[in-house]
XYZ file of C-alpha atoms in Angstrom:
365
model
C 126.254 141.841 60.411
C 129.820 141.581 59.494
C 129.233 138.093 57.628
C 131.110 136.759 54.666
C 128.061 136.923 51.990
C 129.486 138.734 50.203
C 132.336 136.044 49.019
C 128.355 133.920 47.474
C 127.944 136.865 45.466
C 131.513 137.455 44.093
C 131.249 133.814 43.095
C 128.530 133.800 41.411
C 129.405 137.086 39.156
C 133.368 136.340 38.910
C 135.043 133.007 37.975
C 139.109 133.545 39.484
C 140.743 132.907 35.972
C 141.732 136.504 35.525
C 143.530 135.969 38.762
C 146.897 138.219 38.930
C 150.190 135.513 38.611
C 151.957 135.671 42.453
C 154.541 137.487 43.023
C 158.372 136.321 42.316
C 161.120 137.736 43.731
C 164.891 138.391 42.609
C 167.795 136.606 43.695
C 168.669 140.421 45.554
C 165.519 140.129 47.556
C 164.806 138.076 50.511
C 163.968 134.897 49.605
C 160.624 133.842 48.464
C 158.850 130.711 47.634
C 158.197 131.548 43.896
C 154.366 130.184 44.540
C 154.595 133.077 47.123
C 150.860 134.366 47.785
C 151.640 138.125 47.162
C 150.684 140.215 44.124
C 153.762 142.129 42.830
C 152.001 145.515 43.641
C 151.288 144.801 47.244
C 153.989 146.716 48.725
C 152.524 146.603 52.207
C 153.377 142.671 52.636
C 156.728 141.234 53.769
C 155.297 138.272 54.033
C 152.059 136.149 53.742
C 150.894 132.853 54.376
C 147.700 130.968 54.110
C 146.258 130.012 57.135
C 142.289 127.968 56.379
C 142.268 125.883 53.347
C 138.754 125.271 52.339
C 135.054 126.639 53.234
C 134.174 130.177 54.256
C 136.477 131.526 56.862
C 136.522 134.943 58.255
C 136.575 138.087 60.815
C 139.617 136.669 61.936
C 140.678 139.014 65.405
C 143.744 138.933 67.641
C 143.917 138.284 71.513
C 145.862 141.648 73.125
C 149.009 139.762 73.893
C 148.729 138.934 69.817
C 149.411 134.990 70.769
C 146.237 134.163 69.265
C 143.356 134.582 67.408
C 139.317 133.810 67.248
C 137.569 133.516 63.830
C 134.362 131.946 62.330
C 134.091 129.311 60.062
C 131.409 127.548 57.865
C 133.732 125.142 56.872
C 131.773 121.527 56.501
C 134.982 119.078 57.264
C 134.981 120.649 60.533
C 131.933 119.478 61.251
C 129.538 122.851 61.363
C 126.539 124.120 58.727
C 127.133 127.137 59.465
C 129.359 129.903 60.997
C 130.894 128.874 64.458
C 133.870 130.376 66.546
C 137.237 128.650 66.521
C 140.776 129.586 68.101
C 144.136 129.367 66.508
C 147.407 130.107 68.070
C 148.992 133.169 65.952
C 152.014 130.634 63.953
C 149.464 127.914 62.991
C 147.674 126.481 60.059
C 145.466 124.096 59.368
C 146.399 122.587 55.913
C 145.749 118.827 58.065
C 144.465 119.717 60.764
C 141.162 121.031 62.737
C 141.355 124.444 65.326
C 139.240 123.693 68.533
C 135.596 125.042 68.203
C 134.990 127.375 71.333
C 131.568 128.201 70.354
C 128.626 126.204 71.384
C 128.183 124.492 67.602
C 124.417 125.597 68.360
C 122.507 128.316 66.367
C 124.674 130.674 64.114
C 127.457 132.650 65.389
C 128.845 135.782 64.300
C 131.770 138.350 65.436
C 133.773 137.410 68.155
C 136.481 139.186 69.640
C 139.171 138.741 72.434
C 138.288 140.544 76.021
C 141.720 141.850 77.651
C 142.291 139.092 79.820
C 142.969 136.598 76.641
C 141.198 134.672 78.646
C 137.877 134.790 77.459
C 136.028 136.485 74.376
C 132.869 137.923 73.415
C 130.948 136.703 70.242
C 127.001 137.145 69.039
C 124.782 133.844 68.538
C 121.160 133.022 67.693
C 121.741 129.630 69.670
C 119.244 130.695 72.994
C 116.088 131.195 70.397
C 116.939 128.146 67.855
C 119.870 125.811 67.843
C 119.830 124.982 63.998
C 121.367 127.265 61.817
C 118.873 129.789 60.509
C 117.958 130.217 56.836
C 120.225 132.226 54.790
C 118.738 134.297 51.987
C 120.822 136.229 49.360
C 118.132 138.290 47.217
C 114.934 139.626 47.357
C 113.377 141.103 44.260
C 116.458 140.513 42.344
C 118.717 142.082 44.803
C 121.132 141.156 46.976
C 120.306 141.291 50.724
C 121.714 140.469 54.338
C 119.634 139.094 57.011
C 119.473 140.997 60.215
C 118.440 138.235 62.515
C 116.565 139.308 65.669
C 117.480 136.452 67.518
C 121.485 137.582 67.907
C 122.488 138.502 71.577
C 126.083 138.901 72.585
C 127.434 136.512 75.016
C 130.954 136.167 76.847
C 132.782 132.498 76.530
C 135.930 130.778 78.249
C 138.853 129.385 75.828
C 137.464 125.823 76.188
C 133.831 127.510 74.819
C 131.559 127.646 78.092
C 129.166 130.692 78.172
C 129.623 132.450 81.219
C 127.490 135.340 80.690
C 125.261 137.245 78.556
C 125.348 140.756 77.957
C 122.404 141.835 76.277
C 118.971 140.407 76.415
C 116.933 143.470 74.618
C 114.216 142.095 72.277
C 115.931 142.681 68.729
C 119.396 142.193 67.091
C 122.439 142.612 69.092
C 125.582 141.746 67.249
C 128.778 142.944 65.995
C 130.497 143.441 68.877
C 134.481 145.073 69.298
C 136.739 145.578 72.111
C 138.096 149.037 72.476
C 142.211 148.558 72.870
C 142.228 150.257 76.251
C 139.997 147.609 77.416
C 137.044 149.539 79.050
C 134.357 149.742 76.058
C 132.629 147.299 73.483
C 130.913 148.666 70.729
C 128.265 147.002 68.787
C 125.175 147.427 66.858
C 121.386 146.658 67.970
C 118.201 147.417 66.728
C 116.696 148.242 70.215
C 115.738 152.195 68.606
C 114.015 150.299 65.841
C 116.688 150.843 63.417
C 120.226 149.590 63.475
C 122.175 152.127 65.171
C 125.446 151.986 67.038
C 125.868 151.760 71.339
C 128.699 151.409 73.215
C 128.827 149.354 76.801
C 131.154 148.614 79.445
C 132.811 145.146 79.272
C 130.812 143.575 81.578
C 127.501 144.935 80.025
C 126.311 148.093 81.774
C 126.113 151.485 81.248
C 125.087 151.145 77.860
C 124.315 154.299 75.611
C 123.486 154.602 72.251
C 125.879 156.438 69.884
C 124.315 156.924 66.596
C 121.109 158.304 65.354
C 120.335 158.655 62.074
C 118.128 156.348 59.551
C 120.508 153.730 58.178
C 122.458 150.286 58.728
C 125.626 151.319 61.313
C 127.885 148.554 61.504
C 130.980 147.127 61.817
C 132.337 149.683 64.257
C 136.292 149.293 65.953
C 138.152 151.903 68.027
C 141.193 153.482 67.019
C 143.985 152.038 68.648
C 143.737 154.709 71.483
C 139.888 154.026 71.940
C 139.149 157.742 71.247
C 137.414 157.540 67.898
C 135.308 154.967 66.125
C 135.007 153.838 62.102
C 132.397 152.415 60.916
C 130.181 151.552 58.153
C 126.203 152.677 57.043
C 123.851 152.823 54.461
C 122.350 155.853 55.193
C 119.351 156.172 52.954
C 118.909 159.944 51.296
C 115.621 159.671 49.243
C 112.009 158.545 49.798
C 112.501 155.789 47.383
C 115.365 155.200 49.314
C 114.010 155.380 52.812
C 111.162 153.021 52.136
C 112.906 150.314 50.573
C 115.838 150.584 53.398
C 112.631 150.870 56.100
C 110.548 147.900 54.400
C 113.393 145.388 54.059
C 114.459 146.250 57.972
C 110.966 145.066 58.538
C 111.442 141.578 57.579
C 114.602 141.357 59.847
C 116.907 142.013 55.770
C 119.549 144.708 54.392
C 120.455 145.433 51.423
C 124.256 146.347 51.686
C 125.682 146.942 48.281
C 125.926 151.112 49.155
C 127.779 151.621 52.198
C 130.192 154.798 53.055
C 132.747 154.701 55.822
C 131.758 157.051 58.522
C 134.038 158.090 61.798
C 133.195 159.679 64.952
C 134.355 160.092 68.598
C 134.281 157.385 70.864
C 130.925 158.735 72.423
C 129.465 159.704 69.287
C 130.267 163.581 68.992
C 132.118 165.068 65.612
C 130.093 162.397 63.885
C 131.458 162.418 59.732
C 131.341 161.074 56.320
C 134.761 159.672 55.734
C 134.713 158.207 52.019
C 132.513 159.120 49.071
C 133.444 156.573 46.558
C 129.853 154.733 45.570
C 128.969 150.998 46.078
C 129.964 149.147 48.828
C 133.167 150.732 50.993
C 133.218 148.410 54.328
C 135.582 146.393 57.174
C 137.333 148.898 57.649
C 140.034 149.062 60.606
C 142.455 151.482 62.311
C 146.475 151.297 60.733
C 148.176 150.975 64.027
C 149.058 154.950 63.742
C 145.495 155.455 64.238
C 145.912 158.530 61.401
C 144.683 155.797 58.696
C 142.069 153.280 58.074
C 142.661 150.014 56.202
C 138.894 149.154 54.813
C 137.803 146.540 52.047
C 135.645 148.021 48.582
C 134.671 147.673 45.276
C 134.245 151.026 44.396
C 136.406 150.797 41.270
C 134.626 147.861 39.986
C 132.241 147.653 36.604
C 130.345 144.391 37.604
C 130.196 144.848 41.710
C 134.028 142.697 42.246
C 136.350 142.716 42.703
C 136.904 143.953 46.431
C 140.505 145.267 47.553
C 141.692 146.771 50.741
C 142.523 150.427 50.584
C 144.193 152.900 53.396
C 143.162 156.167 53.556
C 143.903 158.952 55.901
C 141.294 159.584 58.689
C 140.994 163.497 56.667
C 139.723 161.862 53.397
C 143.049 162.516 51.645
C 145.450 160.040 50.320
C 143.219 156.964 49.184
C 145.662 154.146 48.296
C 145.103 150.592 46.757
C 146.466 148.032 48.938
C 145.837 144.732 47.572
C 145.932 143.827 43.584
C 143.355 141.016 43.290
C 140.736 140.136 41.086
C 138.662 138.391 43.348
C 137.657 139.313 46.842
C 140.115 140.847 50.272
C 138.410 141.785 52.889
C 138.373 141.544 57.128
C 141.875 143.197 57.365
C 142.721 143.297 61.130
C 145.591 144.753 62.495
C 147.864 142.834 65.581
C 148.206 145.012 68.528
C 151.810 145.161 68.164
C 150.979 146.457 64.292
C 153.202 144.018 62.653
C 150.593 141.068 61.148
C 147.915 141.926 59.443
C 144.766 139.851 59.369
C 142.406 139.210 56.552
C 140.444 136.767 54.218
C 140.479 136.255 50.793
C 139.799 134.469 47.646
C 143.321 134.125 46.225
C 145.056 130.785 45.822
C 141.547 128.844 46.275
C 141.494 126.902 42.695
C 138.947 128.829 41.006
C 136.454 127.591 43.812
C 134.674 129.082 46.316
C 136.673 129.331 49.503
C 137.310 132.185 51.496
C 140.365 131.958 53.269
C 142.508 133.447 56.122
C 145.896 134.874 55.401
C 148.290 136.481 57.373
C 150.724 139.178 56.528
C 153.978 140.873 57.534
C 153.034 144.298 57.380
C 155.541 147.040 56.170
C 155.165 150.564 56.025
């Protein structure tokens, strides 16, 4: 699922003392607080500003008029042990303050994202089989591990958090669901086949048709910003060594995700292709509003497994580029319809401590 574990395990390998200083600018520039949250190398950012300020907050996606935005939240002073949905208007923080929860506080929640009518959104929960949180295990056999849980169907929910429908109801996990930006398709990823594979569906839940295949986790999918293409990430196990251990953790409802490669395909499956080869984990990745690059969160260039940065590259392969400069942990990096804010979470400015944050960007090209 497209869960913030990840931010447990950078804490426990990486302490944030080695943090980068922020960036301060010259008297020639436009002014900048000189606690400003940007790195000097991150070109990409006018402008950023904190938005969460404590716990584990993430997957943070804008409604289509870009007024608002839905995210999930572990955070304990808000009442919740474990993730639930909240909504923010786009200019707010909540330094002092609480967002309205518009998920059902039940269960565990998990990817939600705004349906064209910014009206309502769509979001996956384990609420209808168990409404306590379900355990979270990290590692199995000394490695790290996500669990897959079977008990995630994808429901649609009213701003004020009222269920008013459920669209899937196979036996299995059904989670990780995105809105295509023309408004007709979700995508999201079940286990249904007996492996977790990618489907698309209408937004009302029919005509659903499975667009992936092979062995292998297939997650995290969005549509380009025309809704022609897909990007997505997956495990894809090669070897029998390989196979078996991907085959025999999927067994006990568990993934291991530290090897992922970003794959992309059309909208319906067809020209399916490997679009990075860079080793260990390469994953949230998301369309630049050109739709001729992807914006994606990895640690590929790091010794000890962190830190993860965001990184464009062009939809071809070509032209990989570092975005962020931190030493810690960016990931989540979603793109505003109108392409000018930028989405994401991250472990800068938290103290040294474990929070995972949202910021939210100025984006310049």
């Amino acid at each position: 699922m497209r869960i913030i574990s990840f931010v447990v395990l950078a804490l426990l390998m990486l302490s944030c003392k080695n943090e980068q200083k922020p960036k301060v600018v010259s008297n020639s520039e436009v002014e900048v607080a000189k606690d400003s949250l940007i790195y000097p190398e991150e070109k990409y950012f006018k402008s950023l500003r904190q938005v969460t300020f404590g716990g584990d907050n993430a997957e943070a996606y804008w409604s289509f008029d870009d007024k608002q935005l839905v995210f999930q939240s572990n955070y304990t002073k808000w009442n919740v042990g474990c993730d639930q949905m909240f909504l923010m208007n786009a200019d707010e923080n909540f330094k002092n303050s609480m967002p309205p929860m518009i998920s059902t506080g039940k269960g565990r929640t998990t990817c939600a994202y705004f349906l064209p009518d910014n009206k309502h959104i769509i979001y996956a929960s384990t609420h209808l089989v168990d409404e306590e949180c379900p355990e979270v295990p990290l590692r199995k056999n000394g490695k790290y591990i996500w669990p897959v849980y079977d008990s995630f169907d994808i429901f649609v929910a009213d701003l004020e958090g009222n269920i008013v429908k459920q669209l899937t109801n196979e036996v299995g996990y059904d989670a990780e669901p995105t809105v295509s930006p023309k408004g007709d398709k979700i995508v999201f990823t079940s286990t249904r086949s007996g492996d977790l594979e990618l489907y698309t569906m209408n937004i009302d839940g029919t005509d659903v048709k499975q667009i992936t295949d092979e062995l292998g986790y297939d997650g995290g999918a969005f549509f380009s910003p025309d809704g022609t293409k897909i990007i997505f990430r997956s495990s894809r196990p090669k070897t029998e060594e390989e196979i078996k251990a991907y085959k025999d953790l999927l067994a006990e409802g568990l993934v291991e995700p530290t090897e992922m490669e970003l794959y992309i395909c059309n909208a319906d499956g067809s020209d399916l292709r490997q679009l990075t080869d860079l080793g260990n984990a390469n994953w949230s990745p998301f369309f630049h509003p050109s739709g001729k690059k992807i914006l994606f969160s990895s640690n590929f260039e790091a010794e000890r497994g962190f830190p993860f940065n965001l990184y464009l590259i062009d939809i071809d392969g070509k032209n990989l580029e570092r975005v962020t400069h931190g030493e810690t942990f960016d990931a989540f990096p979603v793109f505003s319809n109108d392409g000018k804010k930028l989405a994401f979470s991250s472990n800068r400015n938290n103290g040294g401590g474990r929070d995972t944050n949202l910021f939210i960007a100025e984006w310049q090209d």
